[in-house]
Amino acid sequence: MNPRVTQILGLLQGDREADRAVPPTGFTARLTVFTAAAMAFLAVFALALSVATGRLADRWSAELARTATLRISAPAGEGEAQVRAALQVLETTPGVASARALTPEEQAVLLEPWFGPDLPLETLPIPRLIEVTADADGYDATGLRARLQAEVPAAVLDDHTRWREPLVDAANRLRTLGWVALLLIGGAVAAMITLAAQSALSANAQVIRVMRLVGARDAYIARAFVRRFTLRAGLGALVGTILGLLAVAALPDGDDGGFLTGLGFSGAGWFLPLFIPPLAAVVAFLATRAAALRTLRTQA
Amino acid sequence: MIELENVAYSYGGDSLFAGLSLQLAPGSFQFLTGPSGAGKTTLLKLCYGDLLATSGHVTLFGKDAAGLTRDDVALVRRRIGVVHQDCQFLDHLPLSENVALPLQVSGRSKEAQDNLGDLLGWVGLSRQAAQTPPQLSGGERQRAALARAVITSPDVIVADEPTGNVDWEMSQRLLTLLIELNRMGKTVLIATHDLNLIRFAKSQVVANVLRIRGGQLETGVTL
Ligand SMILES: Nc1ncnc2c1ncn2[C@@H]1O[C@H](COP(=O)(O)OP(=O)(O)OP(=O)(O)O)[C@@H](O)[C@H]1O
Ligand SMILES: [Mg+2]
């Protein structure tokens, strides 16, 4: 066998021996496993939230950045000419992939939800709309505005930044909240494990005293506790993560880009939660070790 | 090896003893007697670093006991096998594992296979090897504590009333074990009230008798 593997196996073997010195405690053990599982379950959702909102923020800002609307509010009769002039300007603007005037029928469809199907559109001073799509490099919005000002004064360019920004901002903030939730979950796990370890240590004061009298070092005694809490937290987190993943996978999914239906992982993102159990084990390891060494130092 | 120089100790009130000096030479065999409450157990605890002297110097294996780190204390304990007056064990583990515990905590578990069976046979506990300490009688616990103290073959063996709860025949047997270890070069210090035990030992080895009384330590006491 690989000498490294042998070494690690040897380490685990030694730990199991130290582990035996501390009597098993069924109830706290089950509580630790349960709490770790619950926290891991929540962590999966926090992670899903972060990942999904991050994805939404990216998609919204990318999609919205590429489209813009040109609105022309010309007096009746002049509309057609102004639209033609504006299209001409747009066609000669670098960075504009396509520009297309919406037909009156299309505009009628847009307004239908508000005014009903029988709207006599011709009799109303409805502005004309031109849909502008940028190419990958994008166009210079300020320069375009200046040219339109000169050549088609009735045209207003709306590149959606006004309503895009708060949305993207909200998505980014949700993502941050997701990460904060993950950190809080990690902190709660650390606190819970510390409490559990401390109660185990004080319940086993006699064991510690005997071990010490026969020459056990603090590190050896600590290991007995550290090993079991690390294993319990890791095991609990594994169960919680699996349940969390199943729950996320079972969420209704739709590809309409909505927020609620987009909550989940995609592609390689499904592997992210697999980091939760080892992370929980690391947190438990550090928390128990700190608690054990601190308690052993303060006990005679 | 173990040296107490001008040592005083108090549990908070008056000093139990003061100006006490004692040297345990390597390979020596010593008894410590004295009335109950005179401070025998306290003196032994100073010798294995469980208590720190209120004043004076205690030197353990060449190091000042007051300056030992926690890990140093652990290493000192591995060189001193101790039989405590109140034998404490890991109550959830069988006797055999309790006796082997000093080997286990110092990473020498493998040696247990060689010695454990013989040792348990000598102290008459072969039959009880699988029982847990709460299932043992007082005398059985004492024998188990002695077995645990000597299993690592330590340089020094400190025993506090190791024969307090056993009959005369078993007392002799336990003492013989300590005498054999002394012949192998181990230093032995035994606190006891049992004068017969001291006489028995004196017929086998050169044993020095210390007596603590009224805060004073007398050496070379004759019975
Ligand atoms: N932890 C303690 N706190 C306060 N006083 C103590 C403590 N341990 C022992 N004493 C006191 O110190 C004195 C000496 O105790 P010690 O146990 O050393 O006596 P001993 O000589 O071993 O007695 P015995 O022969 O009964 O075992 C006693 O009067 C005891 O009451
Ligand atoms: Mg005593």
PDB file of N, CA and C in Angstrom, chain A residues 177-266:
ATOM      1  N   LEU A 177     -26.732  38.304   0.470  1.00  0.00           N
ATOM      2  CA  LEU A 177     -27.482  37.769   1.621  1.00  0.00           C
ATOM      3  C   LEU A 177     -27.323  36.258   1.716  1.00  0.00           C
ATOM      4  N   GLY A 178     -27.329  35.617   0.550  1.00  0.00           N
ATOM      5  CA  GLY A 178     -27.142  34.159   0.535  1.00  0.00           C
ATOM      6  C   GLY A 178     -25.805  33.783   1.157  1.00  0.00           C
ATOM      7  N   TRP A 179     -24.762  34.517   0.781  1.00  0.00           N
ATOM      8  CA  TRP A 179     -23.435  34.203   1.344  1.00  0.00           C
ATOM      9  C   TRP A 179     -23.396  34.496   2.836  1.00  0.00           C
ATOM     10  N   VAL A 180     -24.036  35.613   3.230  1.00  0.00           N
ATOM     11  CA  VAL A 180     -24.071  35.933   4.668  1.00  0.00           C
ATOM     12  C   VAL A 180     -24.784  34.808   5.422  1.00  0.00           C
ATOM     13  N   ALA A 181     -25.899  34.325   4.831  1.00  0.00           N
ATOM     14  CA  ALA A 181     -26.622  33.222   5.474  1.00  0.00           C
ATOM     15  C   ALA A 181     -25.715  32.007   5.621  1.00  0.00           C
ATOM     16  N   LEU A 182     -24.918  31.726   4.585  1.00  0.00           N
ATOM     17  CA  LEU A 182     -24.002  30.587   4.659  1.00  0.00           C
ATOM     18  C   LEU A 182     -23.000  30.765   5.795  1.00  0.00           C
ATOM     19  N   LEU A 183     -22.459  31.988   5.896  1.00  0.00           N
ATOM     20  CA  LEU A 183     -21.499  32.259   6.969  1.00  0.00           C
ATOM     21  C   LEU A 183     -22.154  32.080   8.339  1.00  0.00           C
ATOM     22  N   LEU A 184     -23.384  32.602   8.459  1.00  0.00           N
ATOM     23  CA  LEU A 184     -24.090  32.484   9.737  1.00  0.00           C
ATOM     24  C   LEU A 184     -24.341  31.022  10.078  1.00  0.00           C
ATOM     25  N   ILE A 185     -24.696  30.240   9.065  1.00  0.00           N
ATOM     26  CA  ILE A 185     -24.918  28.817   9.302  1.00  0.00           C
ATOM     27  C   ILE A 185     -23.629  28.168   9.801  1.00  0.00           C
ATOM     28  N   GLY A 186     -22.516  28.532   9.149  1.00  0.00           N
ATOM     29  CA  GLY A 186     -21.222  27.996   9.598  1.00  0.00           C
ATOM     30  C   GLY A 186     -20.941  28.390  11.043  1.00  0.00           C
ATOM     31  N   GLY A 187     -21.213  29.656  11.380  1.00  0.00           N
ATOM     32  CA  GLY A 187     -20.988  30.120  12.745  1.00  0.00           C
ATOM     33  C   GLY A 187     -21.885  29.396  13.731  1.00  0.00           C
ATOM     34  N   ALA A 188     -23.148  29.179  13.329  1.00  0.00           N
ATOM     35  CA  ALA A 188     -24.078  28.478  14.222  1.00  0.00           C
ATOM     36  C   ALA A 188     -23.602  27.048  14.453  1.00  0.00           C
ATOM     37  N   VAL A 189     -23.107  26.397  13.395  1.00  0.00           N
ATOM     38  CA  VAL A 189     -22.585  25.033  13.554  1.00  0.00           C
ATOM     39  C   VAL A 189     -21.414  25.043  14.533  1.00  0.00           C
ATOM     40  N   ALA A 190     -20.514  26.020  14.349  1.00  0.00           N
ATOM     41  CA  ALA A 190     -19.350  26.099  15.241  1.00  0.00           C
ATOM     42  C   ALA A 190     -19.802  26.290  16.687  1.00  0.00           C
ATOM     43  N   ALA A 191     -20.785  27.168  16.900  1.00  0.00           N
ATOM     44  CA  ALA A 191     -21.251  27.433  18.264  1.00  0.00           C
ATOM     45  C   ALA A 191     -21.896  26.186  18.860  1.00  0.00           C
ATOM     46  N   MET A 192     -22.732  25.522  18.046  1.00  0.00           N
ATOM     47  CA  MET A 192     -23.429  24.333  18.535  1.00  0.00           C
ATOM     48  C   MET A 192     -22.422  23.244  18.909  1.00  0.00           C
ATOM     49  N   ILE A 193     -21.437  23.044  18.015  1.00  0.00           N
ATOM     50  CA  ILE A 193     -20.445  21.994  18.289  1.00  0.00           C
ATOM     51  C   ILE A 193     -19.642  22.350  19.544  1.00  0.00           C
ATOM     52  N   THR A 194     -19.317  23.637  19.697  1.00  0.00           N
ATOM     53  CA  THR A 194     -18.565  24.049  20.880  1.00  0.00           C
ATOM     54  C   THR A 194     -19.344  23.712  22.149  1.00  0.00           C
ATOM     55  N   LEU A 195     -20.638  24.046  22.144  1.00  0.00           N
ATOM     56  CA  LEU A 195     -21.473  23.744  23.320  1.00  0.00           C
ATOM     57  C   LEU A 195     -21.522  22.246  23.575  1.00  0.00           C
ATOM     58  N   ALA A 196     -21.758  21.489  22.525  1.00  0.00           N
ATOM     59  CA  ALA A 196     -21.865  20.039  22.682  1.00  0.00           C
ATOM     60  C   ALA A 196     -20.542  19.470  23.201  1.00  0.00           C
ATOM     61  N   ALA A 197     -19.435  19.955  22.633  1.00  0.00           N
ATOM     62  CA  ALA A 197     -18.123  19.440  23.053  1.00  0.00           C
ATOM     63  C   ALA A 197     -17.866  19.801  24.508  1.00  0.00           C
ATOM     64  N   GLN A 198     -18.247  21.032  24.874  1.00  0.00           N
ATOM     65  CA  GLN A 198     -18.002  21.456  26.241  1.00  0.00           C
ATOM     66  C   GLN A 198     -18.806  20.615  27.228  1.00  0.00           C
ATOM     67  N   SER A 199     -20.047  20.314  26.867  1.00  0.00           N
ATOM     68  CA  SER A 199     -20.835  19.504  27.796  1.00  0.00           C
ATOM     69  C   SER A 199     -20.262  18.092  27.853  1.00  0.00           C
ATOM     70  N   ALA A 200     -19.769  17.589  26.733  1.00  0.00           N
ATOM     71  CA  ALA A 200     -19.150  16.255  26.749  1.00  0.00           C
ATOM     72  C   ALA A 200     -17.907  16.267  27.632  1.00  0.00           C
ATOM     73  N   LEU A 201     -17.131  17.357  27.546  1.00  0.00           N
ATOM     74  CA  LEU A 201     -15.904  17.438  28.338  1.00  0.00           C
ATOM     75  C   LEU A 201     -16.206  17.474  29.829  1.00  0.00           C
ATOM     76  N   SER A 202     -17.237  18.259  30.206  1.00  0.00           N
ATOM     77  CA  SER A 202     -17.476  18.323  31.650  1.00  0.00           C
ATOM     78  C   SER A 202     -18.145  17.053  32.151  1.00  0.00           C
ATOM     79  N   ALA A 203     -18.904  16.383  31.266  1.00  0.00           N
ATOM     80  CA  ALA A 203     -19.512  15.121  31.689  1.00  0.00           C
ATOM     81  C   ALA A 203     -18.445  14.048  31.887  1.00  0.00           C
ATOM     82  N   ASN A 204     -17.284  14.247  31.289  1.00  0.00           N
ATOM     83  CA  ASN A 204     -16.249  13.215  31.343  1.00  0.00           C
ATOM     84  C   ASN A 204     -15.035  13.653  32.150  1.00  0.00           C
ATOM     85  N   ALA A 205     -15.273  14.465  33.173  1.00  0.00           N
ATOM     86  CA  ALA A 205     -14.162  14.979  33.976  1.00  0.00           C
ATOM     87  C   ALA A 205     -13.326  13.841  34.573  1.00  0.00           C
ATOM     88  N   GLN A 206     -14.001  12.788  35.040  1.00  0.00           N
ATOM     89  CA  GLN A 206     -13.260  11.671  35.655  1.00  0.00           C
ATOM     90  C   GLN A 206     -12.393  10.959  34.611  1.00  0.00           C
ATOM     91  N   VAL A 207     -12.954  10.784  33.417  1.00  0.00           N
ATOM     92  CA  VAL A 207     -12.197  10.146  32.346  1.00  0.00           C
ATOM     93  C   VAL A 207     -10.931  10.958  32.063  1.00  0.00           C
ATOM     94  N   ILE A 208     -11.111  12.264  31.989  1.00  0.00           N
ATOM     95  CA  ILE A 208      -9.973  13.129  31.679  1.00  0.00           C
ATOM     96  C   ILE A 208      -8.919  13.022  32.785  1.00  0.00           C
ATOM     97  N   ARG A 209      -9.381  12.974  34.036  1.00  0.00           N
ATOM     98  CA  ARG A 209      -8.453  12.905  35.155  1.00  0.00           C
ATOM     99  C   ARG A 209      -7.640  11.602  35.097  1.00  0.00           C
ATOM    100  N   VAL A 210      -8.331  10.496  34.834  1.00  0.00           N
ATOM    101  CA  VAL A 210      -7.629   9.214  34.766  1.00  0.00           C
ATOM    102  C   VAL A 210      -6.625   9.206  33.621  1.00  0.00           C
ATOM    103  N   MET A 211      -7.063   9.689  32.473  1.00  0.00           N
ATOM    104  CA  MET A 211      -6.166   9.706  31.309  1.00  0.00           C
ATOM    105  C   MET A 211      -4.912  10.518  31.617  1.00  0.00           C
ATOM    106  N   ARG A 212      -5.138  11.620  32.330  1.00  0.00           N
ATOM    107  CA  ARG A 212      -4.021  12.483  32.628  1.00  0.00           C
ATOM    108  C   ARG A 212      -3.065  11.830  33.615  1.00  0.00           C
ATOM    109  N   LEU A 213      -3.628  11.130  34.595  1.00  0.00           N
ATOM    110  CA  LEU A 213      -2.779  10.504  35.607  1.00  0.00           C
ATOM    111  C   LEU A 213      -1.904   9.405  35.008  1.00  0.00           C
ATOM    112  N   VAL A 214      -2.362   8.781  33.932  1.00  0.00           N
ATOM    113  CA  VAL A 214      -1.514   7.754  33.336  1.00  0.00           C
ATOM    114  C   VAL A 214      -0.633   8.325  32.227  1.00  0.00           C
ATOM    115  N   GLY A 215      -0.586   9.658  32.105  1.00  0.00           N
ATOM    116  CA  GLY A 215       0.394  10.272  31.213  1.00  0.00           C
ATOM    117  C   GLY A 215      -0.107  10.654  29.836  1.00  0.00           C
ATOM    118  N   ALA A 216      -1.434  10.835  29.686  1.00  0.00           N
ATOM    119  CA  ALA A 216      -1.942  11.266  28.381  1.00  0.00           C
ATOM    120  C   ALA A 216      -1.723  12.770  28.223  1.00  0.00           C
ATOM    121  N   ARG A 217      -1.281  13.166  27.050  1.00  0.00           N
ATOM    122  CA  ARG A 217      -1.148  14.599  26.775  1.00  0.00           C
ATOM    123  C   ARG A 217      -2.504  15.193  26.447  1.00  0.00           C
ATOM    124  N   ASP A 218      -2.582  16.523  26.585  1.00  0.00           N
ATOM    125  CA  ASP A 218      -3.822  17.226  26.237  1.00  0.00           C
ATOM    126  C   ASP A 218      -4.250  16.897  24.811  1.00  0.00           C
ATOM    127  N   ALA A 219      -3.294  16.879  23.903  1.00  0.00           N
ATOM    128  CA  ALA A 219      -3.632  16.661  22.493  1.00  0.00           C
ATOM    129  C   ALA A 219      -4.280  15.296  22.304  1.00  0.00           C
ATOM    130  N   TYR A 220      -3.780  14.305  23.060  1.00  0.00           N
ATOM    131  CA  TYR A 220      -4.324  12.954  22.944  1.00  0.00           C
ATOM    132  C   TYR A 220      -5.760  12.911  23.459  1.00  0.00           C
ATOM    133  N   ILE A 221      -5.967  13.551  24.617  1.00  0.00           N
ATOM    134  CA  ILE A 221      -7.310  13.560  25.202  1.00  0.00           C
ATOM    135  C   ILE A 221      -8.262  14.323  24.282  1.00  0.00           C
ATOM    136  N   ALA A 222      -7.792  15.448  23.773  1.00  0.00           N
ATOM    137  CA  ALA A 222      -8.630  16.259  22.883  1.00  0.00           C
ATOM    138  C   ALA A 222      -9.046  15.453  21.663  1.00  0.00           C
ATOM    139  N   ARG A 223      -8.094  14.649  21.158  1.00  0.00           N
ATOM    140  CA  ARG A 223      -8.354  13.890  19.935  1.00  0.00           C
ATOM    141  C   ARG A 223      -9.553  12.963  20.082  1.00  0.00           C
ATOM    142  N   ALA A 224      -9.691  12.388  21.276  1.00  0.00           N
ATOM    143  CA  ALA A 224     -10.811  11.477  21.497  1.00  0.00           C
ATOM    144  C   ALA A 224     -12.129  12.204  21.247  1.00  0.00           C
ATOM    145  N   PHE A 225     -12.189  13.457  21.682  1.00  0.00           N
ATOM    146  CA  PHE A 225     -13.422  14.221  21.505  1.00  0.00           C
ATOM    147  C   PHE A 225     -13.527  14.749  20.080  1.00  0.00           C
ATOM    148  N   VAL A 226     -12.407  15.258  19.568  1.00  0.00           N
ATOM    149  CA  VAL A 226     -12.402  15.871  18.247  1.00  0.00           C
ATOM    150  C   VAL A 226     -12.850  14.876  17.187  1.00  0.00           C
ATOM    151  N   ARG A 227     -12.330  13.666  17.277  1.00  0.00           N
ATOM    152  CA  ARG A 227     -12.627  12.670  16.249  1.00  0.00           C
ATOM    153  C   ARG A 227     -14.128  12.404  16.183  1.00  0.00           C
ATOM    154  N   ARG A 228     -14.739  12.208  17.353  1.00  0.00           N
ATOM    155  CA  ARG A 228     -16.154  11.836  17.286  1.00  0.00           C
ATOM    156  C   ARG A 228     -17.022  13.002  16.830  1.00  0.00           C
ATOM    157  N   PHE A 229     -16.692  14.232  17.263  1.00  0.00           N
ATOM    158  CA  PHE A 229     -17.531  15.353  16.840  1.00  0.00           C
ATOM    159  C   PHE A 229     -17.336  15.665  15.358  1.00  0.00           C
ATOM    160  N   THR A 230     -16.119  15.485  14.867  1.00  0.00           N
ATOM    161  CA  THR A 230     -15.874  15.705  13.446  1.00  0.00           C
ATOM    162  C   THR A 230     -16.681  14.704  12.618  1.00  0.00           C
ATOM    163  N   LEU A 231     -16.624  13.438  13.029  1.00  0.00           N
ATOM    164  CA  LEU A 231     -17.349  12.412  12.288  1.00  0.00           C
ATOM    165  C   LEU A 231     -18.848  12.660  12.334  1.00  0.00           C
ATOM    166  N   ARG A 232     -19.355  13.033  13.537  1.00  0.00           N
ATOM    167  CA  ARG A 232     -20.792  13.259  13.663  1.00  0.00           C
ATOM    168  C   ARG A 232     -21.242  14.430  12.804  1.00  0.00           C
ATOM    169  N   ALA A 233     -20.493  15.535  12.861  1.00  0.00           N
ATOM    170  CA  ALA A 233     -20.886  16.716  12.090  1.00  0.00           C
ATOM    171  C   ALA A 233     -20.814  16.410  10.598  1.00  0.00           C
ATOM    172  N   GLY A 234     -19.764  15.698  10.188  1.00  0.00           N
ATOM    173  CA  GLY A 234     -19.609  15.358   8.778  1.00  0.00           C
ATOM    174  C   GLY A 234     -20.756  14.470   8.310  1.00  0.00           C
ATOM    175  N   LEU A 235     -21.069  13.479   9.122  1.00  0.00           N
ATOM    176  CA  LEU A 235     -22.140  12.542   8.762  1.00  0.00           C
ATOM    177  C   LEU A 235     -23.487  13.272   8.685  1.00  0.00           C
ATOM    178  N   GLY A 236     -23.776  14.078   9.715  1.00  0.00           N
ATOM    179  CA  GLY A 236     -25.031  14.821   9.736  1.00  0.00           C
ATOM    180  C   GLY A 236     -25.140  15.732   8.530  1.00  0.00           C
ATOM    181  N   ALA A 237     -24.033  16.437   8.235  1.00  0.00           N
ATOM    182  CA  ALA A 237     -24.046  17.373   7.117  1.00  0.00           C
ATOM    183  C   ALA A 237     -24.246  16.649   5.799  1.00  0.00           C
ATOM    184  N   LEU A 238     -23.690  15.439   5.703  1.00  0.00           N
ATOM    185  CA  LEU A 238     -23.849  14.662   4.469  1.00  0.00           C
ATOM    186  C   LEU A 238     -25.323  14.336   4.253  1.00  0.00           C
ATOM    187  N   VAL A 239     -25.967  13.852   5.300  1.00  0.00           N
ATOM    188  CA  VAL A 239     -27.389  13.520   5.210  1.00  0.00           C
ATOM    189  C   VAL A 239     -28.196  14.774   4.852  1.00  0.00           C
ATOM    190  N   GLY A 240     -27.922  15.880   5.566  1.00  0.00           N
ATOM    191  CA  GLY A 240     -28.648  17.129   5.321  1.00  0.00           C
ATOM    192  C   GLY A 240     -28.447  17.644   3.913  1.00  0.00           C
ATOM    193  N   THR A 241     -27.222  17.519   3.410  1.00  0.00           N
ATOM    194  CA  THR A 241     -26.929  17.992   2.063  1.00  0.00           C
ATOM    195  C   THR A 241     -27.683  17.186   1.019  1.00  0.00           C
ATOM    196  N   ILE A 242     -27.682  15.875   1.215  1.00  0.00           N
ATOM    197  CA  ILE A 242     -28.380  15.012   0.253  1.00  0.00           C
ATOM    198  C   ILE A 242     -29.876  15.351   0.239  1.00  0.00           C
ATOM    199  N   LEU A 243     -30.459  15.493   1.435  1.00  0.00           N
ATOM    200  CA  LEU A 243     -31.888  15.841   1.508  1.00  0.00           C
ATOM    201  C   LEU A 243     -32.124  17.215   0.875  1.00  0.00           C
ATOM    202  N   GLY A 244     -31.220  18.168   1.155  1.00  0.00           N
ATOM    203  CA  GLY A 244     -31.357  19.508   0.590  1.00  0.00           C
ATOM    204  C   GLY A 244     -31.301  19.480  -0.923  1.00  0.00           C
ATOM    205  N   LEU A 245     -30.360  18.678  -1.458  1.00  0.00           N
ATOM    206  CA  LEU A 245     -30.231  18.576  -2.907  1.00  0.00           C
ATOM    207  C   LEU A 245     -31.490  17.969  -3.527  1.00  0.00           C
ATOM    208  N   LEU A 246     -32.015  16.942  -2.866  1.00  0.00           N
ATOM    209  CA  LEU A 246     -33.245  16.325  -3.372  1.00  0.00           C
ATOM    210  C   LEU A 246     -34.371  17.347  -3.378  1.00  0.00           C
ATOM    211  N   ALA A 247     -34.446  18.148  -2.309  1.00  0.00           N
ATOM    212  CA  ALA A 247     -35.511  19.143  -2.218  1.00  0.00           C
ATOM    213  C   ALA A 247     -35.356  20.199  -3.309  1.00  0.00           C
ATOM    214  N   VAL A 248     -34.129  20.630  -3.565  1.00  0.00           N
ATOM    215  CA  VAL A 248     -33.901  21.626  -4.614  1.00  0.00           C
ATOM    216  C   VAL A 248     -34.232  21.033  -5.984  1.00  0.00           C
ATOM    217  N   ALA A 249     -33.824  19.779  -6.174  1.00  0.00           N
ATOM    218  CA  ALA A 249     -34.088  19.132  -7.468  1.00  0.00           C
ATOM    219  C   ALA A 249     -35.587  18.976  -7.690  1.00  0.00           C
ATOM    220  N   ALA A 250     -36.343  18.836  -6.592  1.00  0.00           N
ATOM    221  CA  ALA A 250     -37.780  18.619  -6.708  1.00  0.00           C
ATOM    222  C   ALA A 250     -38.553  19.921  -6.897  1.00  0.00           C
ATOM    223  N   LEU A 251     -37.862  21.072  -6.807  1.00  0.00           N
ATOM    224  CA  LEU A 251     -38.550  22.347  -7.022  1.00  0.00           C
ATOM    225  C   LEU A 251     -39.053  22.390  -8.454  1.00  0.00           C
ATOM    226  N   PRO A 252     -40.264  22.959  -8.685  1.00  0.00           N
ATOM    227  CA  PRO A 252     -40.749  23.066 -10.066  1.00  0.00           C
ATOM    228  C   PRO A 252     -39.781  23.929 -10.850  1.00  0.00           C
ATOM    229  N   ASP A 253     -39.463  23.480 -12.078  1.00  0.00           N
ATOM    230  CA  ASP A 253     -38.514  24.319 -12.793  1.00  0.00           C
ATOM    231  C   ASP A 253     -39.096  24.753 -14.112  1.00  0.00           C
ATOM    232  N   GLY A 254     -38.815  25.981 -14.489  1.00  0.00           N
ATOM    233  CA  GLY A 254     -39.339  26.519 -15.730  1.00  0.00           C
ATOM    234  C   GLY A 254     -38.257  27.361 -16.352  1.00  0.00           C
ATOM    235  N   ASP A 255     -38.263  27.477 -17.664  1.00  0.00           N
ATOM    236  CA  ASP A 255     -37.159  28.203 -18.283  1.00  0.00           C
ATOM    237  C   ASP A 255     -37.573  29.608 -18.682  1.00  0.00           C
ATOM    238  N   ASP A 256     -38.509  30.164 -17.942  1.00  0.00           N
ATOM    239  CA  ASP A 256     -38.953  31.503 -18.299  1.00  0.00           C
ATOM    240  C   ASP A 256     -38.090  32.582 -17.650  1.00  0.00           C
ATOM    241  N   GLY A 257     -37.030  32.164 -16.974  1.00  0.00           N
ATOM    242  CA  GLY A 257     -36.120  33.143 -16.386  1.00  0.00           C
ATOM    243  C   GLY A 257     -36.694  33.812 -15.163  1.00  0.00           C
ATOM    244  N   GLY A 258     -37.803  33.306 -14.655  1.00  0.00           N
ATOM    245  CA  GLY A 258     -38.402  33.879 -13.457  1.00  0.00           C
ATOM    246  C   GLY A 258     -37.515  33.608 -12.254  1.00  0.00           C
ATOM    247  N   PHE A 259     -37.755  34.375 -11.183  1.00  0.00           N
ATOM    248  CA  PHE A 259     -36.912  34.224 -10.005  1.00  0.00           C
ATOM    249  C   PHE A 259     -37.210  32.918  -9.271  1.00  0.00           C
ATOM    250  N   LEU A 260     -38.485  32.660  -9.006  1.00  0.00           N
ATOM    251  CA  LEU A 260     -38.838  31.501  -8.191  1.00  0.00           C
ATOM    252  C   LEU A 260     -38.550  30.195  -8.893  1.00  0.00           C
ATOM    253  N   THR A 261     -38.807  30.168 -10.202  1.00  0.00           N
ATOM    254  CA  THR A 261     -38.582  28.913 -10.907  1.00  0.00           C
ATOM    255  C   THR A 261     -37.112  28.726 -11.245  1.00  0.00           C
ATOM    256  N   GLY A 262     -36.323  29.786 -11.069  1.00  0.00           N
ATOM    257  CA  GLY A 262     -34.901  29.660 -11.409  1.00  0.00           C
ATOM    258  C   GLY A 262     -34.052  29.276 -10.221  1.00  0.00           C
ATOM    259  N   LEU A 263     -34.709  29.032  -9.054  1.00  0.00           N
ATOM    260  CA  LEU A 263     -33.938  28.729  -7.845  1.00  0.00           C
ATOM    261  C   LEU A 263     -33.429  27.305  -7.923  1.00  0.00           C
ATOM    262  N   GLY A 264     -32.122  27.170  -8.069  1.00  0.00           N
ATOM    263  CA  GLY A 264     -31.565  25.830  -8.157  1.00  0.00           C
ATOM    264  C   GLY A 264     -30.162  25.896  -8.706  1.00  0.00           C
ATOM    265  N   PHE A 265     -29.615  24.723  -8.981  1.00  0.00           N
ATOM    266  CA  PHE A 265     -28.265  24.683  -9.516  1.00  0.00           C
ATOM    267  C   PHE A 265     -28.353  24.295 -10.973  1.00  0.00           C
ATOM    268  N   SER A 266     -27.311  24.611 -11.721  1.00  0.00           N
ATOM    269  CA  SER A 266     -27.285  24.136 -13.094  1.00  0.00           C
ATOM    270  C   SER A 266     -25.886  23.649 -13.411  1.00  0.00           C
TER     271      SER A 266
END
